[in-house]
PDB file of C-alpha atoms in Angstrom:
ATOM      1  CA  MET A   1      21.541  18.733 -13.021  1.00  0.00           C
ATOM      2  CA  ALA A   2      22.448  17.825 -16.544  1.00  0.00           C
ATOM      3  CA  ASP A   3      26.034  16.748 -15.944  1.00  0.00           C
ATOM      4  CA  GLY A   4      28.323  15.863 -13.021  1.00  0.00           C
ATOM      5  CA  ARG A   5      29.456  19.470 -12.570  1.00  0.00           C
ATOM      6  CA  ASP A   6      25.931  20.514 -11.655  1.00  0.00           C
ATOM      7  CA  ASN A   7      25.836  17.935  -8.861  1.00  0.00           C
ATOM      8  CA  LEU A   8      27.282  19.366  -5.656  1.00  0.00           C
ATOM      9  CA  PHE A   9      28.607  16.017  -4.421  1.00  0.00           C
ATOM     10  CA  GLU A  10      30.522  15.490  -7.642  1.00  0.00           C
ATOM     11  CA  ARG A  11      31.628  19.120  -7.947  1.00  0.00           C
ATOM     12  CA  TYR A  12      33.262  19.105  -4.505  1.00  0.00           C
ATOM     13  CA  ASP A  13      34.319  15.427  -4.474  1.00  0.00           C
ATOM     14  CA  LEU A  14      31.992  14.532  -1.606  1.00  0.00           C
ATOM     15  CA  ASP A  15      30.692  11.077  -0.736  1.00  0.00           C
ATOM     16  CA  PRO A  16      26.866  11.171  -0.881  1.00  0.00           C
ATOM     17  CA  ARG A  17      26.669   8.465   1.796  1.00  0.00           C
ATOM     18  CA  GLU A  18      28.289  10.699   4.401  1.00  0.00           C
ATOM     19  CA  GLY A  19      26.333  13.036   6.617  1.00  0.00           C
ATOM     20  CA  PRO A  20      26.423  16.780   7.297  1.00  0.00           C
ATOM     21  CA  GLU A  21      29.532  16.536   9.510  1.00  0.00           C
ATOM     22  CA  ALA A  22      31.693  15.129   6.711  1.00  0.00           C
ATOM     23  CA  ILE A  23      30.226  17.615   4.234  1.00  0.00           C
ATOM     24  CA  THR A  24      31.002  20.490   6.614  1.00  0.00           C
ATOM     25  CA  ALA A  25      34.600  19.319   7.122  1.00  0.00           C
ATOM     26  CA  ARG A  26      35.240  19.085   3.377  1.00  0.00           C
ATOM     27  CA  MET A  27      33.559  22.412   2.611  1.00  0.00           C
ATOM     28  CA  ARG A  28      35.611  24.081   5.374  1.00  0.00           C
ATOM     29  CA  GLU A  29      38.793  22.881   3.614  1.00  0.00           C
ATOM     30  CA  LEU A  30      37.543  24.250   0.308  1.00  0.00           C
ATOM     31  CA  VAL A  31      36.614  27.645   1.806  1.00  0.00           C
ATOM     32  CA  GLN A  32      40.100  28.038   3.298  1.00  0.00           C
ATOM     33  CA  GLU A  33      41.705  27.359  -0.093  1.00  0.00           C
ATOM     34  CA  ALA A  34      39.212  29.333  -2.209  1.00  0.00           C
ATOM     35  CA  PRO A  35      39.606  32.948  -3.293  1.00  0.00           C
ATOM     36  CA  GLU A  36      37.306  35.510  -1.661  1.00  0.00           C
ATOM     37  CA  GLU A  37      34.858  35.705  -4.603  1.00  0.00           C
ATOM     38  CA  GLU A  38      34.143  31.917  -4.485  1.00  0.00           C
ATOM     39  CA  ARG A  39      33.482  31.708  -0.747  1.00  0.00           C
ATOM     40  CA  GLU A  40      29.906  32.973  -0.976  1.00  0.00           C
ATOM     41  CA  ARG A  41      29.040  30.311  -3.559  1.00  0.00           C
ATOM     42  CA  LEU A  42      30.680  27.624  -1.399  1.00  0.00           C
ATOM     43  CA  ARG A  43      28.646  28.787   1.588  1.00  0.00           C
ATOM     44  CA  ALA A  44      25.400  28.635  -0.421  1.00  0.00           C
ATOM     45  CA  ASP A  45      26.258  25.133  -1.646  1.00  0.00           C
ATOM     46  CA  TRP A  46      27.170  24.069   1.910  1.00  0.00           C
ATOM     47  CA  GLU A  47      23.771  25.316   3.114  1.00  0.00           C
ATOM     48  CA  ALA A  48      22.005  23.420   0.341  1.00  0.00           C
ATOM     49  CA  LEU A  49      23.718  20.196   1.384  1.00  0.00           C
ATOM     50  CA  THR A  50      23.539  20.516   5.151  1.00  0.00           C
ATOM     51  CA  LEU A  51      20.513  22.631   6.011  1.00  0.00           C
ATOM     52  CA  HIS A  52      18.068  21.334   3.409  1.00  0.00           C
ATOM     53  CA  PRO A  53      17.686  17.519   3.575  1.00  0.00           C
ATOM     54  CA  ARG A  54      15.514  17.381   0.449  1.00  0.00           C
ATOM     55  CA  ASP A  55      18.204  19.148  -1.604  1.00  0.00           C
ATOM     56  CA  ARG A  56      20.904  16.878  -0.162  1.00  0.00           C
ATOM     57  CA  LEU A  57      18.871  13.805  -1.053  1.00  0.00           C
ATOM     58  CA  GLN A  58      18.220  15.066  -4.580  1.00  0.00           C
ATOM     59  CA  HIS A  59      21.929  15.677  -5.157  1.00  0.00           C
ATOM     60  CA  ALA A  60      22.886  12.365  -3.537  1.00  0.00           C
ATOM     61  CA  LEU A  61      20.512  10.342  -5.694  1.00  0.00           C
ATOM     62  CA  SER A  62      21.821  11.877  -8.882  1.00  0.00           C
ATOM     63  CA  ALA A  63      25.505  11.713  -7.890  1.00  0.00           C
ATOM     64  CA  PHE A  64      26.292   8.173  -8.950  1.00  0.00           C
ATOM     65  CA  PRO A  65      26.295   7.374 -12.646  1.00  0.00           C
ATOM     66  CA  GLU A  66      24.051   4.688 -14.076  1.00  0.00           C
ATOM     67  CA  THR A  67      25.941   1.384 -13.933  1.00  0.00           C
ATOM     68  CA  ARG A  68      23.371  -0.818 -15.629  1.00  0.00           C
ATOM     69  CA  ALA A  69      23.627  -1.522 -19.329  1.00  0.00           C
ATOM     70  CA  PRO A  70      21.301   0.610 -21.439  1.00  0.00           C
ATOM     71  CA  LEU A  71      18.066  -1.029 -22.400  1.00  0.00           C
ATOM     72  CA  GLY A  72      17.894  -2.194 -25.975  1.00  0.00           C
ATOM     73  CA  ALA A  73      15.293  -3.908 -28.051  1.00  0.00           C
ATOM     74  CA  PRO A  74      13.505  -6.756 -26.300  1.00  0.00           C
ATOM     75  CA  PRO A  75      14.567 -10.262 -27.279  1.00  0.00           C
ATOM     76  CA  PRO A  76      12.560 -11.862 -30.052  1.00  0.00           C
ATOM     77  CA  ARG A  77       9.519 -13.719 -28.871  1.00  0.00           C
ATOM     78  CA  THR A  78       9.766 -17.446 -29.151  1.00  0.00           C
ATOM     79  CA  ARG A  79       6.767 -19.239 -30.455  1.00  0.00           C
ATOM     80  CA  ARG A  80       5.277 -21.360 -27.746  1.00  0.00           C
ATOM     81  CA  ARG A  81       3.635 -24.585 -28.609  1.00  0.00           C
ATOM     82  CA  ARG A  82       0.240 -25.026 -27.177  1.00  0.00           C
ATOM     83  CA  ARG A  83       0.595 -27.742 -24.641  1.00  0.00           C
ATOM     84  CA  GLU A  84      -2.219 -30.006 -23.689  1.00  0.00           C
ATOM     85  CA  PRO A  85      -2.919 -30.018 -19.970  1.00  0.00           C
ATOM     86  CA  ALA A  86      -1.272 -32.900 -18.182  1.00  0.00           C
ATOM     87  CA  LEU A  87      -3.457 -35.819 -17.305  1.00  0.00           C
ATOM     88  CA  GLU A  88      -4.182 -36.395 -13.665  1.00  0.00           C
ATOM     89  CA  LEU A  89      -5.115 -39.589 -11.910  1.00  0.00           C
ATOM     90  CA  ALA A  90      -8.782 -38.547 -11.730  1.00  0.00           C
ATOM     91  CA  ASP A  91      -8.828 -38.264 -15.535  1.00  0.00           C
ATOM     92  CA  VAL A  92      -7.963 -41.924 -16.125  1.00  0.00           C
ATOM     93  CA  LEU A  93      -9.461 -43.540 -13.028  1.00  0.00           C
ATOM     94  CA  VAL A  94     -12.757 -45.391 -13.449  1.00  0.00           C
ATOM     95  CA  MET A  95     -14.939 -44.524 -10.499  1.00  0.00           C
ATOM     96  CA  PRO A  96     -17.188 -47.254  -9.159  1.00  0.00           C
ATOM     97  CA  SER A  97     -20.921 -46.739  -9.133  1.00  0.00           C
ATOM     98  CA  VAL A  98     -22.558 -45.958  -5.795  1.00  0.00           C
ATOM     99  CA  ALA A  99     -25.512 -48.170  -6.684  1.00  0.00           C
ATOM    100  CA  GLU A 100     -23.195 -51.093  -7.455  1.00  0.00           C
ATOM    101  CA  ALA A 101     -21.303 -50.526  -4.200  1.00  0.00           C
ATOM    102  CA  LEU A 102     -24.630 -50.736  -2.289  1.00  0.00           C
ATOM    103  CA  GLY A 103     -25.738 -53.796  -4.218  1.00  0.00           C
ATOM    104  CA  VAL A 104     -28.707 -52.014  -5.776  1.00  0.00           C
ATOM    105  CA  GLU A 105     -29.421 -52.488  -9.431  1.00  0.00           C
ATOM    106  CA  ALA A 106     -29.896 -49.165 -11.170  1.00  0.00           C
ATOM    107  CA  SER A 107     -33.067 -48.989 -13.230  1.00  0.00           C
ATOM    108  CA  ARG A 108     -32.629 -47.968 -16.806  1.00  0.00           C
ATOM    109  CA  GLU A 109     -36.177 -46.685 -17.107  1.00  0.00           C
ATOM    110  CA  ALA A 110     -36.994 -43.023 -17.388  1.00  0.00           C
ATOM    111  CA  PRO A 111     -38.380 -41.489 -14.203  1.00  0.00           C
ATOM    112  CA  ASP A 112     -42.105 -40.790 -13.976  1.00  0.00           C
ATOM    113  CA  PRO A 113     -43.033 -37.437 -15.499  1.00  0.00           C
ATOM    114  CA  LEU A 114     -44.280 -34.740 -13.178  1.00  0.00           C
ATOM    115  CA  PRO A 115     -48.042 -34.495 -12.789  1.00  0.00           C
ATOM    116  CA  PRO A 116     -49.743 -31.680 -14.700  1.00  0.00           C
ATOM    117  CA  LEU A 117     -50.206 -28.348 -12.904  1.00  0.00           C
ATOM    118  CA  ALA A 118     -53.969 -28.688 -13.226  1.00  0.00           C
ATOM    119  CA  ASP A 119     -53.882 -31.533 -10.681  1.00  0.00           C
ATOM    120  CA  ASP A 120     -52.033 -29.415  -8.093  1.00  0.00           C
ATOM    121  CA  PRO A 121     -54.315 -28.795  -5.073  1.00  0.00           C
ATOM    122  CA  ILE A 122     -52.581 -25.533  -4.136  1.00  0.00           C
ATOM    123  CA  LEU A 123     -53.302 -24.042  -7.521  1.00  0.00           C
ATOM    124  CA  ASP A 124     -56.962 -25.082  -7.399  1.00  0.00           C
ATOM    125  CA  ASP A 125     -57.743 -22.137  -5.107  1.00  0.00           C
ATOM    126  CA  ALA A 126     -56.208 -19.628  -7.452  1.00  0.00           C
TER     127      ALA A 126
END
């Protein structure tokens, strides 16, 4: 189906949105007006459009011309500035200390180191 003449809907001036009844009525008019040698071709085309739904759909989908503008080159890319993430309230809010809220003074000393493994009673048996 390279051009409109190869499409049966366009060749016979049929509306692709109409069903087999409208196609049959139009093809009947064409058969009555056609010379004897064209009638067999009209009958074969009528069968393709009315008896074979897949063929009818294929012709219907290719009947209307493309109405969208042809695709060209993509627009030039704009350079985006790297934006810093927006600050949120949690970023600037000073959270109170839990120890201060409980009235306990936090010790600034380092915690006691863990005892050596040699003093572990479970490992003594091993």
